[in-house]
Coordinates of C-alpha atoms and ligand atoms in Angstrom, one line a residue:
X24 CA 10.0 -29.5 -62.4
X25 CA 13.2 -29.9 -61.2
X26 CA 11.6 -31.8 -58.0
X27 CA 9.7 -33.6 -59.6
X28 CA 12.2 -35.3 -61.8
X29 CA 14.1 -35.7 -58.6
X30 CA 11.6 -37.8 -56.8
X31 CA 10.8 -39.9 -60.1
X32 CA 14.4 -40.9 -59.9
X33 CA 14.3 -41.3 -56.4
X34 CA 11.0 -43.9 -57.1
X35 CA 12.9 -45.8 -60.1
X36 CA 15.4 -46.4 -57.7
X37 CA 13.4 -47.4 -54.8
X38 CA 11.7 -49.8 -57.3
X39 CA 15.0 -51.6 -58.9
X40 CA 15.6 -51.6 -55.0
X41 CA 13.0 -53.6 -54.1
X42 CA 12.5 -56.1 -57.3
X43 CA 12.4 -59.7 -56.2
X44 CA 14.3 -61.9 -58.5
X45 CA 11.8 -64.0 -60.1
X46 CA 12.0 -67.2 -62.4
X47 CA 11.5 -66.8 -65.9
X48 CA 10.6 -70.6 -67.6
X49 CA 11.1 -71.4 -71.4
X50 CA 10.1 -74.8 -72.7
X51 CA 11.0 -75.8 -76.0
X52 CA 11.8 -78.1 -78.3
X53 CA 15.3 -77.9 -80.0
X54 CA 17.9 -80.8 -81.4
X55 CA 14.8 -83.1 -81.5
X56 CA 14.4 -82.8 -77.5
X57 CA 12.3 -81.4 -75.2
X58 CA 14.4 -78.4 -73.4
X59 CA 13.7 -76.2 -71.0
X60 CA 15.6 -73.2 -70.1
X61 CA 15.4 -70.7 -66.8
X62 CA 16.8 -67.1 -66.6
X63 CA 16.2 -65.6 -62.8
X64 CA 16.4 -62.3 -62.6
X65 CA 14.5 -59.1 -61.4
X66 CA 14.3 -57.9 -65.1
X67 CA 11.5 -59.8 -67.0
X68 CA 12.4 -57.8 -70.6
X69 CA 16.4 -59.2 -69.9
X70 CA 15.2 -62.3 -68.3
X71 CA 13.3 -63.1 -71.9
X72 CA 15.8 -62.0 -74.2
X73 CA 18.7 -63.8 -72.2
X74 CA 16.5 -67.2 -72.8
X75 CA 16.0 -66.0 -76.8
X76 CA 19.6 -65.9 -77.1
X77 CA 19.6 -69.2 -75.6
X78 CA 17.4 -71.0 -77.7
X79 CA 19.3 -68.9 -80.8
X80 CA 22.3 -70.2 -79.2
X81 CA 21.1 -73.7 -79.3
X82 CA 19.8 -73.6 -83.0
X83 CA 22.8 -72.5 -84.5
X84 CA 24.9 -75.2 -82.8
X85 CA 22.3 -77.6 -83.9
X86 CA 23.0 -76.8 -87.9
X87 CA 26.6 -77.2 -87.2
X88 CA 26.7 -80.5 -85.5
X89 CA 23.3 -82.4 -87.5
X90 CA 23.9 -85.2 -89.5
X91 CA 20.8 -84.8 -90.8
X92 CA 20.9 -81.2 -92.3
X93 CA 22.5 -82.1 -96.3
X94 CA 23.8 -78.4 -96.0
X95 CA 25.9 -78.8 -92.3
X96 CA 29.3 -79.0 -92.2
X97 CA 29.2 -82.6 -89.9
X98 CA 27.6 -83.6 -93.3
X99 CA 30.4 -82.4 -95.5
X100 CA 32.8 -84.2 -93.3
X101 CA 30.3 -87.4 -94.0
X102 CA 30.0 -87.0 -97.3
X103 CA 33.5 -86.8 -98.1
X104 CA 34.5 -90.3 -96.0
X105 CA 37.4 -92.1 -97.9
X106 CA 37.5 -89.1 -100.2
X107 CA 39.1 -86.1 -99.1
X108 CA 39.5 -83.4 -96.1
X109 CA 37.2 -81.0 -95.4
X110 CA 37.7 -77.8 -94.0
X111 CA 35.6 -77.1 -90.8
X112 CA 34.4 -73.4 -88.6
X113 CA 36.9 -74.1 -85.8
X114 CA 34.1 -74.6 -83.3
X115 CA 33.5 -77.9 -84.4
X116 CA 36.7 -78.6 -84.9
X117 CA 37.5 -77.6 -81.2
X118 CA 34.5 -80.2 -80.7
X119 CA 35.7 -82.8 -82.8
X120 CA 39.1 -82.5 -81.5
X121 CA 37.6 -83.1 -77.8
X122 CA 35.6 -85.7 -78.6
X123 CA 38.9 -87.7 -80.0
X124 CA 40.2 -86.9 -76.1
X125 CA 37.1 -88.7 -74.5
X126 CA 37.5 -91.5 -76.9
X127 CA 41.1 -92.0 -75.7
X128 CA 40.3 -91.5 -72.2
X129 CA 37.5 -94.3 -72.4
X130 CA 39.7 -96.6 -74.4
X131 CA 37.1 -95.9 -77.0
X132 CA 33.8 -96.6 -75.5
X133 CA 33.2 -93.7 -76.7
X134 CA 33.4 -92.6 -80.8
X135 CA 31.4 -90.6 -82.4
X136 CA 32.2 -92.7 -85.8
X137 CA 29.8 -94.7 -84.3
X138 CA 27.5 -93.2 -86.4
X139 CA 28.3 -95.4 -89.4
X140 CA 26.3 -98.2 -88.2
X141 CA 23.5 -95.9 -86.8
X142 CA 21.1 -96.9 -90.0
X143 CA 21.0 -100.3 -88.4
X144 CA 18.7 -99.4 -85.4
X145 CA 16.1 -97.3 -84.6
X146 CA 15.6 -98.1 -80.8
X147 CA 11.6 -96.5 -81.1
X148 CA 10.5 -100.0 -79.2
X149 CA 9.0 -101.7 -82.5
X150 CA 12.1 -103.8 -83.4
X151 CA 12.2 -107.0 -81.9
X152 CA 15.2 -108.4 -83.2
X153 CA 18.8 -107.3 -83.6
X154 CA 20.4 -106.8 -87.3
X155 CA 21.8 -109.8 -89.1
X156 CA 25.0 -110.3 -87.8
X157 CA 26.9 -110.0 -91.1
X158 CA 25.4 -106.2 -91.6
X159 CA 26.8 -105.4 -88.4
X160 CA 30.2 -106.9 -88.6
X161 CA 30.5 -104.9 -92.1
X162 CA 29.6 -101.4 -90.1
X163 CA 31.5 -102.4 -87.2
X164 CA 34.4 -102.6 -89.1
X165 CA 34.0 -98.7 -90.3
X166 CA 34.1 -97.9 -86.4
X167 CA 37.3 -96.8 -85.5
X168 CA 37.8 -92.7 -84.0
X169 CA 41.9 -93.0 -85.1
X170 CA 40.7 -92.8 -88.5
X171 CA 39.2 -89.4 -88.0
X172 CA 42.5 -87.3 -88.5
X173 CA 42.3 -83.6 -87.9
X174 CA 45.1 -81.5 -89.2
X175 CA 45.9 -78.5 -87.2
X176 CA 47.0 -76.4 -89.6
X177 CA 44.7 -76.8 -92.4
X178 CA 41.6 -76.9 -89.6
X179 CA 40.2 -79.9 -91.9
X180 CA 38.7 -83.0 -91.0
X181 CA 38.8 -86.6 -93.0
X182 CA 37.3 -89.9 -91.8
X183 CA 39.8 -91.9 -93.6
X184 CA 37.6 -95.0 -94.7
X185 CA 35.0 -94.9 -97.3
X186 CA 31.7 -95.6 -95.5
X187 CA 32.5 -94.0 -92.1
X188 CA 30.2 -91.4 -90.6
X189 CA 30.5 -89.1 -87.3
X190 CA 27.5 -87.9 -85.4
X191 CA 27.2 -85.7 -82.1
X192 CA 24.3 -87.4 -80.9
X193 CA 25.8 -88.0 -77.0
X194 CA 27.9 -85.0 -76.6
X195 CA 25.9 -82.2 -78.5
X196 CA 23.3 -81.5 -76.4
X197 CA 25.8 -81.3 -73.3
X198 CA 27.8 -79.2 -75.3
X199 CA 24.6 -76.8 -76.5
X200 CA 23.8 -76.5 -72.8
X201 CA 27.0 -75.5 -71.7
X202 CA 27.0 -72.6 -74.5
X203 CA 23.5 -71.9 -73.5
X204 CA 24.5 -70.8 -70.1
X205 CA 27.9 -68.8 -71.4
X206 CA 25.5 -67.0 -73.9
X207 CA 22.7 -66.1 -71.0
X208 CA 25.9 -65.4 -68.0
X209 CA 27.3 -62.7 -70.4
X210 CA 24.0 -61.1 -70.6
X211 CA 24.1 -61.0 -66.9
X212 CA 22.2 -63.7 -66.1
X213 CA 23.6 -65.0 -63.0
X214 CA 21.0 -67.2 -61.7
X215 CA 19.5 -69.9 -64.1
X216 CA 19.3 -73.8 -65.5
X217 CA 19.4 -75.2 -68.8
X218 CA 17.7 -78.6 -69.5
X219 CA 18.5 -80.3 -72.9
X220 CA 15.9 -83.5 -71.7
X221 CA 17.8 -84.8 -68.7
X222 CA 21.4 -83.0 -70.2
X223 CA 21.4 -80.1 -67.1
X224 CA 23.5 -77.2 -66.2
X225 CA 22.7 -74.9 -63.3
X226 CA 24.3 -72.0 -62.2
X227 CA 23.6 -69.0 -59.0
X228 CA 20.9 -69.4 -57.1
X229 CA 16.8 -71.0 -57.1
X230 CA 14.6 -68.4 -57.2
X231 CA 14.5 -68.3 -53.3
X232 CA 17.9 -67.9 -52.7
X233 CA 18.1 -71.6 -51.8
X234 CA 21.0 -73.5 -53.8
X235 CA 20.2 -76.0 -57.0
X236 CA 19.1 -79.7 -55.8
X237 CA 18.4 -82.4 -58.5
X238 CA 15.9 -85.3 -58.6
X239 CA 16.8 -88.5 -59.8
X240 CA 14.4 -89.8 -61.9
X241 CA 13.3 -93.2 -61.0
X242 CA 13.9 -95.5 -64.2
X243 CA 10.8 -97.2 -64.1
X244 CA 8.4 -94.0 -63.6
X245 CA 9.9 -90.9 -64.8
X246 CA 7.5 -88.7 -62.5
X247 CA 9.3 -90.4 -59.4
X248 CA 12.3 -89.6 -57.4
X249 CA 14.3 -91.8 -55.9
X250 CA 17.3 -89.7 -54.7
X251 CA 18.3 -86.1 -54.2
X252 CA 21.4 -84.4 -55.6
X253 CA 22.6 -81.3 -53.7
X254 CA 24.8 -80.2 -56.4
X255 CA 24.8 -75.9 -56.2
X256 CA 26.3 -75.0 -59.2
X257 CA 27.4 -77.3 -62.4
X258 CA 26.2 -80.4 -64.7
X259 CA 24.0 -83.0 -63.8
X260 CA 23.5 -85.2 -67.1
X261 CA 21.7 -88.8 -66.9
X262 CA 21.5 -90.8 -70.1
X263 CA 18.8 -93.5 -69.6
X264 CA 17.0 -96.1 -71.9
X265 CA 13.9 -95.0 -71.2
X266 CA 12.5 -93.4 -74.1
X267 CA 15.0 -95.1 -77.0
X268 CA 15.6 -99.1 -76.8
X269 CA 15.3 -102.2 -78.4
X270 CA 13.6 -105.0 -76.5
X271 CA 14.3 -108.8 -78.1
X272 CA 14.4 -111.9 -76.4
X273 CA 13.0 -110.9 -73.5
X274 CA 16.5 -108.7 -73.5
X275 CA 16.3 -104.9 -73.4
X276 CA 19.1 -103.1 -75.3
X277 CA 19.9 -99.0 -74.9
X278 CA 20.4 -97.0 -77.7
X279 CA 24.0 -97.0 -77.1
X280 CA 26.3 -98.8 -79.3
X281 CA 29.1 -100.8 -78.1
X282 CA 32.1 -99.6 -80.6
X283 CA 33.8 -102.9 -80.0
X284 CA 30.9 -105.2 -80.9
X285 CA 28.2 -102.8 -82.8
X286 CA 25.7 -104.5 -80.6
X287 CA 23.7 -101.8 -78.6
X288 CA 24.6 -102.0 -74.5
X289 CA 22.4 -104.1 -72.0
X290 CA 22.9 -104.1 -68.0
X291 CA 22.4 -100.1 -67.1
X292 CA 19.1 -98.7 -67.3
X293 CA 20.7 -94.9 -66.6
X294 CA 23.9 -93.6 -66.1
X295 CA 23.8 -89.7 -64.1
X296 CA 27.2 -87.9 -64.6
X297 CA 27.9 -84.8 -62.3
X298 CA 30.3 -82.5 -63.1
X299 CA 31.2 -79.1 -63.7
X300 CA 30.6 -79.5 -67.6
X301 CA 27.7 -80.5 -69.2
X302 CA 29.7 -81.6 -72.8
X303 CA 31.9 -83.8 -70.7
X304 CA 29.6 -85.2 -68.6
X305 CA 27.3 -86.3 -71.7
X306 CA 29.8 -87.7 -73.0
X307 CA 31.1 -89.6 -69.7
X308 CA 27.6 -90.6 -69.5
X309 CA 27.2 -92.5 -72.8
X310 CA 30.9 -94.0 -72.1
X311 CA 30.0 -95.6 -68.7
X312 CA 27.1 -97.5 -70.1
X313 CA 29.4 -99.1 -72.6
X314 CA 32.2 -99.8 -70.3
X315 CA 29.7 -101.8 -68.0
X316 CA 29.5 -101.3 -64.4
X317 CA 32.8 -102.2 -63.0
X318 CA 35.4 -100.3 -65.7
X319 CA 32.7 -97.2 -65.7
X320 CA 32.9 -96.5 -61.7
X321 CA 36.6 -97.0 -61.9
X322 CA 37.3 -94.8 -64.6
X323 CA 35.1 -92.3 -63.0
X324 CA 36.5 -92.6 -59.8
X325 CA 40.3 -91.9 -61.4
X326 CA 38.5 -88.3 -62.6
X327 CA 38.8 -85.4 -60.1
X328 CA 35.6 -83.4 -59.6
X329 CA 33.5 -86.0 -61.3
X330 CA 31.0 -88.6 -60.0
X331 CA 28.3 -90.7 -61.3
X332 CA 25.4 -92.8 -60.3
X333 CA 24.9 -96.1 -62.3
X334 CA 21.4 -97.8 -61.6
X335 CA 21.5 -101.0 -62.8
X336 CA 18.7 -103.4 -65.1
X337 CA 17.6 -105.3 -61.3
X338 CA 17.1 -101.6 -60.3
X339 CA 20.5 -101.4 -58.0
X340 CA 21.9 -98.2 -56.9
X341 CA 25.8 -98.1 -57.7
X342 CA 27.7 -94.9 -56.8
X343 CA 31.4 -93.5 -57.7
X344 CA 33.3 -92.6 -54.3
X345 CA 32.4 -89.3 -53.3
X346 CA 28.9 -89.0 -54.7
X347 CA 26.6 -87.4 -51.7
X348 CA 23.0 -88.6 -52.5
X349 CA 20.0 -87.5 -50.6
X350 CA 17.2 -89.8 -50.4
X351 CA 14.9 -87.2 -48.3
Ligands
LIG475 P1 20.6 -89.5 -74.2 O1 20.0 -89.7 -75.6 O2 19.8 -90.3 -73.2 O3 21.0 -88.1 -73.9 P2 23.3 -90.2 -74.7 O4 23.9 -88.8 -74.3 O5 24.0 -91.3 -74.2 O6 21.9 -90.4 -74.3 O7 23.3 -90.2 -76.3 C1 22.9 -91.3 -77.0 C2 23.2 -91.1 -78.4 O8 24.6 -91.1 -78.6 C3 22.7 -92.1 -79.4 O9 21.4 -91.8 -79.8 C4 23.7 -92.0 -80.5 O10 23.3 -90.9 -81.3 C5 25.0 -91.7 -79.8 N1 25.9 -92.8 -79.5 C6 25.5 -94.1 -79.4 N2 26.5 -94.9 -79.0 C7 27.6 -94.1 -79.0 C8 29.0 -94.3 -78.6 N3 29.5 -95.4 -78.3 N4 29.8 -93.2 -78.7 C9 29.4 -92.0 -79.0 N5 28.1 -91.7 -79.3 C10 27.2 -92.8 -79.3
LIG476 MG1 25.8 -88.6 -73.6

């Protein structure tokens, strides 16, 4: 017997010797998106759970940050606009706080109180016109992220103006990816990719050893690459207008609001952010199509570690300084 249990430990051995790490795929939709989350690993039973506590992952940082959900704590902070501060978990609070750091490092291209004239588009391709102008100049005017004060020591939050709203909608789902991949790594998940629709974070290895490479969609067919991004390990993150626009005039608007005006952004059909973090390069992303070609390379080419790819409405490539693109 004693053999025997001998050589059954010597084959469970051999066999954990021998596994091939192998791609485990989830696809899913979370946050409203389409996701799609990959655990390699030579352990299918850890390999599925790690992507569970993903997606769990995922959900319960969706009914923190929704501005939908009545019972969320983003809506408490709406609800109470103009009225009083509301105490908040300090994970959105953390968030909140650096969302107020990318809004002063953009000069406020980007601001999540953007949100308060959010109502006045719906960018599903049926509108043909923009809002009355008057309608927009009165939301406008509710836009400002130095009237969302956080106070350290209370942990609350108060949007100072009646009327003014916050909403997570270009930082969340870099944000959900990044604590995705934490949740999965501390399983022991070494190897793997988390996709929140176009907001990716890779880390380890492919499958085969090789390292992570990323296709640039091309803006006009989604199926088609145009470039190659040898990236290894880190955030690749590409806000586009293909899906959510408004076309009028002839003009086609993203679904990107200008803080300044209140008038969604025209010029940039996708921004693609690469960085090591998936929150901040979402949120770069979304800034760079507001601040326009010229400010948006320049800031990102001040911003160690970080590059971006711009391709423009007349379907022109523009890179930041050190971004190596493949195009084979
Ligand atoms: P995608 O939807 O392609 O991931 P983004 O990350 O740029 O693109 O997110 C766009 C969303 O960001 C909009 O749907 C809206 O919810 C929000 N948003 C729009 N304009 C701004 C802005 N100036 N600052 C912050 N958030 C914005
Ligand atoms: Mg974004």
């Amino acid at each position: 017997m004693r053999n025997l249990g001998f050589l059954m430990l010597f084959w469970c051995f051999s066999a954990a010797a021998f596994a091939q790490p192998e791609a485990f795929h989830q696809a899913i939709k979370l946050m409203g998106s389409g996701f799609e989350i990959t655990a390699i690993h030579e352990n299918p039973v850890l390999a599925r759970k790690a992507i569970d506590a993903g997606i769990g992952e995922i959900r319960r940082i969706e009914r923190l940050i929704s501005s939908w959900d009545e019972s969320s704590q983003t809506s408490a902070i709406n609800r109470n606009a103009g009225i009083q501060p509301v105490e908040v978990d300090d994970e959105l609070y953390q968030l909140i706080r650096r969302s107020l750091k990318v809004s002063g490092i953009t000069d406020g291209a980007f601001d999540i109180s953007f949100a308060a004239i959010e109502k006045l588009y719906q960018f599903n391709g049926s509108e043909t016109t923009l809002p009355p102008s008057e309608e927009v100049a009165r939301s406008v005017a509710k836009i400002n992220y130095r009237n969302i004060v956080l106070n350290p020591d209370k942990h609350t939050v108060f949007l100072k103006e009646p009327g003014m709203r916050i909403g997570f909608g270009a930082i969340g789902k870099g944000y959900a990816a990044n604590r995705a991949r934490a949740v999965m790594q501390d399983m022991g998940i070494s190897n793997g990719l988390v996709n929140a629709s176009g907001d990716l974070i890779c880390w380890g290895k492919q499958e085969d050893g090789r390292d992570w490479g990323i296709a640039i969609a091309d803006p006009d067919d989604k199926m088609k690459a145009i470039a190659w991004l040898p990236i290894g390990e880190g955030a690749v993150v590409t806000s586009g207008d293909y899906e959510k626009f408004l076309m009028s005039d002839g003009k086609r608007y993203a679904h990107i609001i200008d803080p300044r005006t209140g008038y969604p952004t025209t010029g940039i059909k996708s921004v693609t952010i690469v960085c090591p973090d998936a929150e901040l390069a979402d949120a770069l992303a979304t800034s760079v199509f507001v601040l326009g070609r010229e400010k948006g390379l320049a800031l990102i080419n001040q911003l160690k570690g970080i590059e971006c790819l711009i391709i423009t409405e007349e379907n022109k490539l523009l890179s930041s300084k050190n971004l190596q693109l493949q195009y084979e």
